[in-house]
Amino acid sequence: MEVITKQELINFEKNIARLWEEAKIPYPVHLCGGNEEQLIKIFEEVKEGDYVFSTHRSHYHYLLAGGSKTNLEKMIIRGDSMHVFDKELNFLTSSIVAGIPVTAVGVALALKKKNSKRNVWCFVGDGAEDEGHFYEAVRYVDGYNLPCTFIIEDNDRSVETPKSSRYGKSKMIWPNCVKRYHYIATYPHVGTGNWVDFGGFKAGGNSF
Ligand SMILES: Cc1ncc(C[n+]2csc(CCOP(=O)(O)OP(=O)(O)O)c2C)c(N)n1
Ligand SMILES: [Mg+2]
């Protein structure tokens, strides 16, 4: 798989932000940022032919799964930032929070039945971690030992709300098929100010 660098990832999103600012993308876009190093490391384990399932914030996952920048930019410009799909790469997203784990489980079950060596990698945000659909998917994968790893991308935000406001001090202990990484998001958030001047790619007025 072609290796993409941290700087290339950042540059890609900066370019998308610029296109959005120039009103060349009249659709919602969820930028990535701040999690480049963690993702590059995780993707070292992803093998060609594996399935990668992502969320509304999928640009980095697609590029790291081997997707082409040109192809992704085209998809984003035509309004598909939240619906990135590539059959050749076994790459699929869902913009519904916690919508994708159930698909990941189904594919993992099929892979197991076929004695395939392929794995499923399913990314979710910490907001999706709150949802019942995620719990059900994890339980099934754990219970039937399916070839699926869930990765919680924990930026301590579901839109603008931190975990402490959502669930107090509650901390779930998940089985081994669930991994987590933490990051401080650097993308600008809608409603927090600085969409116009996203200078330095930091969220102005947003206290992460
Ligand atoms: C079922 C559903 N409810 C609400 C939304 C609106 N929504 C979009 S992103 C988001 C927050 C998701 O937070 P998280 O899963 O932590 O992902 P992050 O944006 O932090 O990467 C919400 C509620 C949605 N997409 N789907
Ligand atoms: Mg989050």
PDB file of C-alpha atoms and ligand atoms in Angstrom:
ATOM      1  CA  MET A   1       0.000   0.000   0.000  1.00  0.00           C
ATOM      2  CA  GLU A   2       1.344   3.446  -0.880  1.00  0.00           C
ATOM      3  CA  VAL A   3       2.479   5.335   2.202  1.00  0.00           C
ATOM      4  CA  ILE A   4       1.045   8.780   2.773  1.00  0.00           C
ATOM      5  CA  THR A   5       2.764  11.187   5.144  1.00  0.00           C
ATOM      6  CA  LYS A   6       1.404  13.297   7.975  1.00  0.00           C
ATOM      7  CA  GLN A   7       2.070  16.475   5.994  1.00  0.00           C
ATOM      8  CA  GLU A   8       0.302  15.135   2.918  1.00  0.00           C
ATOM      9  CA  LEU A   9      -2.752  14.369   5.029  1.00  0.00           C
ATOM     10  CA  ILE A  10      -2.739  17.857   6.542  1.00  0.00           C
ATOM     11  CA  ASN A  11      -2.254  19.479   3.153  1.00  0.00           C
ATOM     12  CA  PHE A  12      -5.141  17.520   1.705  1.00  0.00           C
ATOM     13  CA  GLU A  13      -7.525  18.808   4.377  1.00  0.00           C
ATOM     14  CA  LYS A  14      -6.198  22.361   4.085  1.00  0.00           C
ATOM     15  CA  ASN A  15      -6.972  22.263   0.395  1.00  0.00           C
ATOM     16  CA  ILE A  16     -10.510  20.971   1.085  1.00  0.00           C
ATOM     17  CA  ALA A  17     -10.997  23.721   3.693  1.00  0.00           C
ATOM     18  CA  ARG A  18      -9.873  26.278   1.125  1.00  0.00           C
ATOM     19  CA  LEU A  19     -12.272  24.908  -1.506  1.00  0.00           C
ATOM     20  CA  TRP A  20     -15.068  25.047   1.059  1.00  0.00           C
ATOM     21  CA  GLU A  21     -14.198  28.634   1.994  1.00  0.00           C
ATOM     22  CA  GLU A  22     -14.302  29.550  -1.677  1.00  0.00           C
ATOM     23  CA  ALA A  23     -17.788  27.995  -1.900  1.00  0.00           C
ATOM     24  CA  LYS A  24     -16.563  25.374  -4.373  1.00  0.00           C
ATOM     25  CA  ILE A  25     -18.081  22.681  -2.165  1.00  0.00           C
ATOM     26  CA  PRO A  26     -21.677  23.668  -1.349  1.00  0.00           C
ATOM     27  CA  TYR A  27     -22.157  20.625   0.904  1.00  0.00           C
ATOM     28  CA  PRO A  28     -21.312  19.640   4.464  1.00  0.00           C
ATOM     29  CA  VAL A  29     -17.736  18.511   4.976  1.00  0.00           C
ATOM     30  CA  HIS A  30     -16.131  16.987   8.068  1.00  0.00           C
ATOM     31  CA  LEU A  31     -12.425  17.672   8.167  1.00  0.00           C
ATOM     32  CA  CYS A  32      -9.877  15.531   9.972  1.00  0.00           C
ATOM     33  CA  GLY A  33      -6.933  16.904  11.934  1.00  0.00           C
ATOM     34  CA  GLY A  34      -4.755  16.198  14.929  1.00  0.00           C
ATOM     35  CA  ASN A  35      -4.882  12.411  14.568  1.00  0.00           C
ATOM     36  CA  GLU A  36      -2.423  11.926  11.718  1.00  0.00           C
ATOM     37  CA  GLU A  37       0.300  10.152  13.690  1.00  0.00           C
ATOM     38  CA  GLN A  38      -2.089   7.818  15.478  1.00  0.00           C
ATOM     39  CA  LEU A  39      -3.779   6.822  12.242  1.00  0.00           C
ATOM     40  CA  ILE A  40      -0.549   6.309  10.333  1.00  0.00           C
ATOM     41  CA  LYS A  41       0.497   3.857  13.040  1.00  0.00           C
ATOM     42  CA  ILE A  42      -2.827   2.022  13.054  1.00  0.00           C
ATOM     43  CA  PHE A  43      -2.803   1.685   9.282  1.00  0.00           C
ATOM     44  CA  GLU A  44       0.567  -0.072   9.436  1.00  0.00           C
ATOM     45  CA  GLU A  45      -1.488  -3.063  10.585  1.00  0.00           C
ATOM     46  CA  VAL A  46      -4.092  -2.806   7.845  1.00  0.00           C
ATOM     47  CA  LYS A  47      -3.305  -5.205   5.003  1.00  0.00           C
ATOM     48  CA  GLU A  48      -4.282  -4.970   1.369  1.00  0.00           C
ATOM     49  CA  GLY A  49      -7.695  -6.588   0.946  1.00  0.00           C
ATOM     50  CA  ASP A  50      -8.815  -5.786   4.480  1.00  0.00           C
ATOM     51  CA  TYR A  51     -12.093  -3.943   4.907  1.00  0.00           C
ATOM     52  CA  VAL A  52     -12.045  -0.416   6.300  1.00  0.00           C
ATOM     53  CA  PHE A  53     -15.254   1.106   7.606  1.00  0.00           C
ATOM     54  CA  SER A  54     -15.425   4.735   8.519  1.00  0.00           C
ATOM     55  CA  THR A  55     -17.645   7.562   9.640  1.00  0.00           C
ATOM     56  CA  HIS A  56     -18.797  11.030   8.630  1.00  0.00           C
ATOM     57  CA  ARG A  57     -15.129  12.047   9.110  1.00  0.00           C
ATOM     58  CA  SER A  58     -13.518   9.704   6.646  1.00  0.00           C
ATOM     59  CA  HIS A  59     -10.971  11.565   4.507  1.00  0.00           C
ATOM     60  CA  TYR A  60      -7.867  10.393   6.371  1.00  0.00           C
ATOM     61  CA  HIS A  61      -9.109   6.815   6.587  1.00  0.00           C
ATOM     62  CA  TYR A  62      -9.685   6.711   2.859  1.00  0.00           C
ATOM     63  CA  LEU A  63      -6.273   8.118   1.993  1.00  0.00           C
ATOM     64  CA  LEU A  64      -4.514   5.810   4.432  1.00  0.00           C
ATOM     65  CA  ALA A  65      -6.438   2.821   3.069  1.00  0.00           C
ATOM     66  CA  GLY A  66      -4.811   3.542  -0.281  1.00  0.00           C
ATOM     67  CA  GLY A  67      -7.425   5.832  -1.792  1.00  0.00           C
ATOM     68  CA  SER A  68      -6.321   8.390  -4.338  1.00  0.00           C
ATOM     69  CA  LYS A  69      -6.302  12.068  -3.423  1.00  0.00           C
ATOM     70  CA  THR A  70      -7.742  13.052  -6.782  1.00  0.00           C
ATOM     71  CA  ASN A  71     -10.563  10.570  -6.465  1.00  0.00           C
ATOM     72  CA  LEU A  72     -11.365  11.700  -2.932  1.00  0.00           C
ATOM     73  CA  GLU A  73     -11.320  15.372  -3.860  1.00  0.00           C
ATOM     74  CA  LYS A  74     -13.780  14.625  -6.681  1.00  0.00           C
ATOM     75  CA  MET A  75     -16.086  12.779  -4.279  1.00  0.00           C
ATOM     76  CA  ILE A  76     -15.965  15.640  -1.775  1.00  0.00           C
ATOM     77  CA  ILE A  77     -16.654  18.302  -4.412  1.00  0.00           C
ATOM     78  CA  ARG A  78     -19.710  16.396  -5.618  1.00  0.00           C
ATOM     79  CA  GLY A  79     -21.069  16.288  -2.048  1.00  0.00           C
ATOM     80  CA  ASP A  80     -19.897  12.872  -0.898  1.00  0.00           C
ATOM     81  CA  SER A  81     -17.551  13.809   1.942  1.00  0.00           C
ATOM     82  CA  MET A  82     -19.799  11.842   4.268  1.00  0.00           C
ATOM     83  CA  HIS A  83     -20.453   8.972   1.842  1.00  0.00           C
ATOM     84  CA  VAL A  84     -17.029   7.908   0.683  1.00  0.00           C
ATOM     85  CA  PHE A  85     -17.205   4.484  -0.925  1.00  0.00           C
ATOM     86  CA  ASP A  86     -14.703   2.492  -2.935  1.00  0.00           C
ATOM     87  CA  LYS A  87     -15.477  -1.108  -3.788  1.00  0.00           C
ATOM     88  CA  GLU A  88     -11.969  -1.822  -5.051  1.00  0.00           C
ATOM     89  CA  LEU A  89     -10.513  -0.822  -1.694  1.00  0.00           C
ATOM     90  CA  ASN A  90     -13.260  -2.458   0.384  1.00  0.00           C
ATOM     91  CA  PHE A  91     -13.877   0.975   1.862  1.00  0.00           C
ATOM     92  CA  LEU A  92     -17.260   2.136   3.103  1.00  0.00           C
ATOM     93  CA  THR A  93     -18.561   4.865   5.391  1.00  0.00           C
ATOM     94  CA  SER A  94     -21.798   5.799   7.074  1.00  0.00           C
ATOM     95  CA  SER A  95     -22.645   9.349   8.076  1.00  0.00           C
ATOM     96  CA  ILE A  96     -25.083   7.995  10.656  1.00  0.00           C
ATOM     97  CA  VAL A  97     -23.409   8.073  14.050  1.00  0.00           C
ATOM     98  CA  ALA A  98     -22.840   4.397  15.009  1.00  0.00           C
ATOM     99  CA  GLY A  99     -24.379   3.378  11.699  1.00  0.00           C
ATOM    100  CA  ILE A 100     -21.370   1.527  10.353  1.00  0.00           C
ATOM    101  CA  PRO A 101     -20.488  -1.051  13.072  1.00  0.00           C
ATOM    102  CA  VAL A 102     -23.402  -3.293  12.122  1.00  0.00           C
ATOM    103  CA  THR A 103     -22.111  -3.511   8.541  1.00  0.00           C
ATOM    104  CA  ALA A 104     -18.646  -4.242   9.851  1.00  0.00           C
ATOM    105  CA  VAL A 105     -20.025  -7.136  11.898  1.00  0.00           C
ATOM    106  CA  GLY A 106     -21.872  -8.596   8.899  1.00  0.00           C
ATOM    107  CA  VAL A 107     -18.758  -8.479   6.740  1.00  0.00           C
ATOM    108  CA  ALA A 108     -16.625  -9.934   9.536  1.00  0.00           C
ATOM    109  CA  LEU A 109     -19.094 -12.806   9.935  1.00  0.00           C
ATOM    110  CA  ALA A 110     -18.992 -13.506   6.189  1.00  0.00           C
ATOM    111  CA  LEU A 111     -15.176 -13.446   6.226  1.00  0.00           C
ATOM    112  CA  LYS A 112     -15.091 -15.918   9.062  1.00  0.00           C
ATOM    113  CA  LYS A 113     -17.540 -18.253   7.315  1.00  0.00           C
ATOM    114  CA  LYS A 114     -15.345 -18.164   4.210  1.00  0.00           C
ATOM    115  CA  ASN A 115     -12.208 -18.874   6.254  1.00  0.00           C
ATOM    116  CA  SER A 116     -10.773 -15.658   4.875  1.00  0.00           C
ATOM    117  CA  LYS A 117      -7.575 -14.189   6.278  1.00  0.00           C
ATOM    118  CA  ARG A 118      -8.903 -10.681   5.814  1.00  0.00           C
ATOM    119  CA  ASN A 119      -9.781  -8.384   8.663  1.00  0.00           C
ATOM    120  CA  VAL A 120     -12.284  -5.636   9.245  1.00  0.00           C
ATOM    121  CA  TRP A 121     -11.260  -2.305  10.744  1.00  0.00           C
ATOM    122  CA  CYS A 122     -14.160  -0.228  11.930  1.00  0.00           C
ATOM    123  CA  PHE A 123     -13.574   3.375  13.022  1.00  0.00           C
ATOM    124  CA  VAL A 124     -16.054   5.167  15.265  1.00  0.00           C
ATOM    125  CA  GLY A 125     -16.021   8.422  17.199  1.00  0.00           C
ATOM    126  CA  ASP A 126     -16.476   8.693  20.945  1.00  0.00           C
ATOM    127  CA  GLY A 127     -19.976   9.957  20.156  1.00  0.00           C
ATOM    128  CA  ALA A 128     -20.746   6.642  18.450  1.00  0.00           C
ATOM    129  CA  GLU A 129     -19.367   4.878  21.507  1.00  0.00           C
ATOM    130  CA  ASP A 130     -22.409   6.221  23.379  1.00  0.00           C
ATOM    131  CA  GLU A 131     -24.841   4.416  21.104  1.00  0.00           C
ATOM    132  CA  GLY A 132     -26.595   1.090  21.578  1.00  0.00           C
ATOM    133  CA  HIS A 133     -25.801  -0.023  18.031  1.00  0.00           C
ATOM    134  CA  PHE A 134     -22.126   0.092  18.857  1.00  0.00           C
ATOM    135  CA  TYR A 135     -22.606  -2.026  21.967  1.00  0.00           C
ATOM    136  CA  GLU A 136     -24.541  -4.686  20.039  1.00  0.00           C
ATOM    137  CA  ALA A 137     -21.915  -4.871  17.307  1.00  0.00           C
ATOM    138  CA  VAL A 138     -19.055  -5.165  19.789  1.00  0.00           C
ATOM    139  CA  ARG A 139     -20.857  -7.867  21.731  1.00  0.00           C
ATOM    140  CA  TYR A 140     -21.404  -9.960  18.609  1.00  0.00           C
ATOM    141  CA  VAL A 141     -17.820  -9.613  17.392  1.00  0.00           C
ATOM    142  CA  ASP A 142     -16.511 -10.501  20.827  1.00  0.00           C
ATOM    143  CA  GLY A 143     -18.933 -13.378  21.347  1.00  0.00           C
ATOM    144  CA  TYR A 144     -18.269 -15.048  17.985  1.00  0.00           C
ATOM    145  CA  ASN A 145     -14.625 -14.075  17.803  1.00  0.00           C
ATOM    146  CA  LEU A 146     -15.047 -12.346  14.456  1.00  0.00           C
ATOM    147  CA  PRO A 147     -12.122 -10.749  12.584  1.00  0.00           C
ATOM    148  CA  CYS A 148     -13.084  -7.188  13.368  1.00  0.00           C
ATOM    149  CA  THR A 149     -11.369  -4.442  15.332  1.00  0.00           C
ATOM    150  CA  PHE A 150     -13.255  -1.341  16.401  1.00  0.00           C
ATOM    151  CA  ILE A 151     -11.187   1.792  16.857  1.00  0.00           C
ATOM    152  CA  ILE A 152     -12.680   4.560  18.972  1.00  0.00           C
ATOM    153  CA  GLU A 153     -11.319   7.902  17.835  1.00  0.00           C
ATOM    154  CA  ASP A 154     -11.654   9.753  21.080  1.00  0.00           C
ATOM    155  CA  ASN A 155     -11.531  13.526  20.714  1.00  0.00           C
ATOM    156  CA  ASP A 156     -13.784  13.951  23.753  1.00  0.00           C
ATOM    157  CA  ARG A 157     -16.402  15.596  21.587  1.00  0.00           C
ATOM    158  CA  SER A 158     -19.714  14.603  20.117  1.00  0.00           C
ATOM    159  CA  VAL A 159     -20.218  17.736  18.022  1.00  0.00           C
ATOM    160  CA  GLU A 160     -19.380  20.236  20.788  1.00  0.00           C
ATOM    161  CA  THR A 161     -20.203  18.181  23.867  1.00  0.00           C
ATOM    162  CA  PRO A 162     -17.462  16.558  25.965  1.00  0.00           C
ATOM    163  CA  LYS A 163     -17.946  13.146  27.553  1.00  0.00           C
ATOM    164  CA  SER A 164     -18.252  14.587  31.063  1.00  0.00           C
ATOM    165  CA  SER A 165     -21.407  16.458  30.032  1.00  0.00           C
ATOM    166  CA  ARG A 166     -22.826  13.457  28.195  1.00  0.00           C
ATOM    167  CA  TYR A 167     -22.263  10.711  30.734  1.00  0.00           C
ATOM    168  CA  GLY A 168     -20.638  12.180  33.827  1.00  0.00           C
ATOM    169  CA  LYS A 169     -17.836   9.930  35.016  1.00  0.00           C
ATOM    170  CA  SER A 170     -19.068   6.782  33.291  1.00  0.00           C
ATOM    171  CA  LYS A 171     -16.324   4.741  31.614  1.00  0.00           C
ATOM    172  CA  MET A 172     -17.132   1.621  29.635  1.00  0.00           C
ATOM    173  CA  ILE A 173     -14.726  -1.293  29.734  1.00  0.00           C
ATOM    174  CA  TRP A 174     -14.824  -2.856  26.309  1.00  0.00           C
ATOM    175  CA  PRO A 175     -13.487  -6.255  25.234  1.00  0.00           C
ATOM    176  CA  ASN A 176     -10.233  -6.673  23.307  1.00  0.00           C
ATOM    177  CA  CYS A 177     -11.781  -6.134  19.896  1.00  0.00           C
ATOM    178  CA  VAL A 178     -12.162  -2.450  20.816  1.00  0.00           C
ATOM    179  CA  LYS A 179      -9.140  -0.152  20.740  1.00  0.00           C
ATOM    180  CA  ARG A 180      -9.043   3.536  21.464  1.00  0.00           C
ATOM    181  CA  TYR A 181      -6.812   6.441  20.677  1.00  0.00           C
ATOM    182  CA  HIS A 182      -7.062   9.963  21.978  1.00  0.00           C
ATOM    183  CA  TYR A 183      -6.469  13.129  20.051  1.00  0.00           C
ATOM    184  CA  ILE A 184      -7.057  16.834  20.196  1.00  0.00           C
ATOM    185  CA  ALA A 185      -8.970  17.833  17.119  1.00  0.00           C
ATOM    186  CA  THR A 186      -7.463  20.673  15.128  1.00  0.00           C
ATOM    187  CA  TYR A 187     -10.206  21.040  12.545  1.00  0.00           C
ATOM    188  CA  PRO A 188     -12.495  24.023  12.858  1.00  0.00           C
ATOM    189  CA  HIS A 189     -15.928  23.351  14.283  1.00  0.00           C
ATOM    190  CA  VAL A 190     -19.010  24.878  12.734  1.00  0.00           C
ATOM    191  CA  GLY A 191     -20.598  27.309  15.151  1.00  0.00           C
ATOM    192  CA  THR A 192     -17.438  28.027  17.100  1.00  0.00           C
ATOM    193  CA  GLY A 193     -16.292  30.922  15.060  1.00  0.00           C
ATOM    194  CA  ASN A 194     -13.424  30.635  12.771  1.00  0.00           C
ATOM    195  CA  TRP A 195     -14.603  29.036   9.573  1.00  0.00           C
ATOM    196  CA  VAL A 196     -13.660  32.122   7.612  1.00  0.00           C
ATOM    197  CA  ASP A 197     -10.173  32.462   8.974  1.00  0.00           C
ATOM    198  CA  PHE A 198      -9.088  28.968   9.822  1.00  0.00           C
ATOM    199  CA  GLY A 199      -5.512  30.247  10.023  1.00  0.00           C
ATOM    200  CA  GLY A 200      -3.055  27.600  11.093  1.00  0.00           C
ATOM    201  CA  PHE A 201      -5.866  25.049  10.997  1.00  0.00           C
ATOM    202  CA  LYS A 202      -6.706  25.714  14.627  1.00  0.00           C
ATOM    203  CA  ALA A 203     -10.269  26.019  15.791  1.00  0.00           C
ATOM    204  CA  GLY A 204     -10.618  29.640  16.811  1.00  0.00           C
ATOM    205  CA  GLY A 205     -12.755  30.247  19.879  1.00  0.00           C
ATOM    206  CA  ASN A 206     -12.828  26.534  20.530  1.00  0.00           C
ATOM    207  CA  SER A 207     -11.150  25.442  23.700  1.00  0.00           C
ATOM    208  CA  PHE A 208      -9.960  21.897  23.187  1.00  0.00           C
TER     209      PHE A 208
HETATM  210  C1  LIG B   1     -27.805   9.054  14.224  1.00  0.00           C
HETATM  211  C2  LIG B   1     -27.176  10.412  14.069  1.00  0.00           C
HETATM  212  N1  LIG B   1     -27.512  11.390  14.945  1.00  0.00           N
HETATM  213  C3  LIG B   1     -26.947  12.620  14.834  1.00  0.00           C
HETATM  214  C4  LIG B   1     -26.050  12.880  13.817  1.00  0.00           C
HETATM  215  C5  LIG B   1     -25.396  14.270  13.715  1.00  0.00           C
HETATM  216  N2  LIG B   1     -23.991  14.154  14.045  1.00  0.00           N
HETATM  217  C6  LIG B   1     -23.025  14.253  13.098  1.00  0.00           C
HETATM  218  S1  LIG B   1     -21.484  14.089  13.738  1.00  0.00           S
HETATM  219  C7  LIG B   1     -22.091  13.922  15.296  1.00  0.00           C
HETATM  220  C8  LIG B   1     -21.153  13.742  16.468  1.00  0.00           C
HETATM  221  C9  LIG B   1     -20.312  12.548  16.321  1.00  0.00           C
HETATM  222  O1  LIG B   1     -19.343  12.530  17.307  1.00  0.00           O
HETATM  223  P1  LIG B   1     -18.250  11.431  17.239  1.00  0.00           P
HETATM  224  O2  LIG B   1     -18.859  10.102  16.928  1.00  0.00           O
HETATM  225  O3  LIG B   1     -17.452  11.522  18.487  1.00  0.00           O
HETATM  226  O4  LIG B   1     -17.360  11.843  15.973  1.00  0.00           O
HETATM  227  P2  LIG B   1     -16.390  13.101  15.784  1.00  0.00           P
HETATM  228  O5  LIG B   1     -17.182  14.103  14.998  1.00  0.00           O
HETATM  229  O6  LIG B   1     -15.994  13.594  17.132  1.00  0.00           O
HETATM  230  O7  LIG B   1     -15.244  12.602  14.974  1.00  0.00           O
HETATM  231  C10 LIG B   1     -23.478  13.986  15.308  1.00  0.00           C
HETATM  232  C11 LIG B   1     -24.298  13.870  16.522  1.00  0.00           C
HETATM  233  C12 LIG B   1     -25.755  11.838  12.917  1.00  0.00           C
HETATM  234  N3  LIG B   1     -24.870  12.002  11.927  1.00  0.00           N
HETATM  235  N4  LIG B   1     -26.318  10.610  13.069  1.00  0.00           N
HETATM  236 MG    MG B   2     -15.804  12.616  18.936  1.00  0.00          MG
END
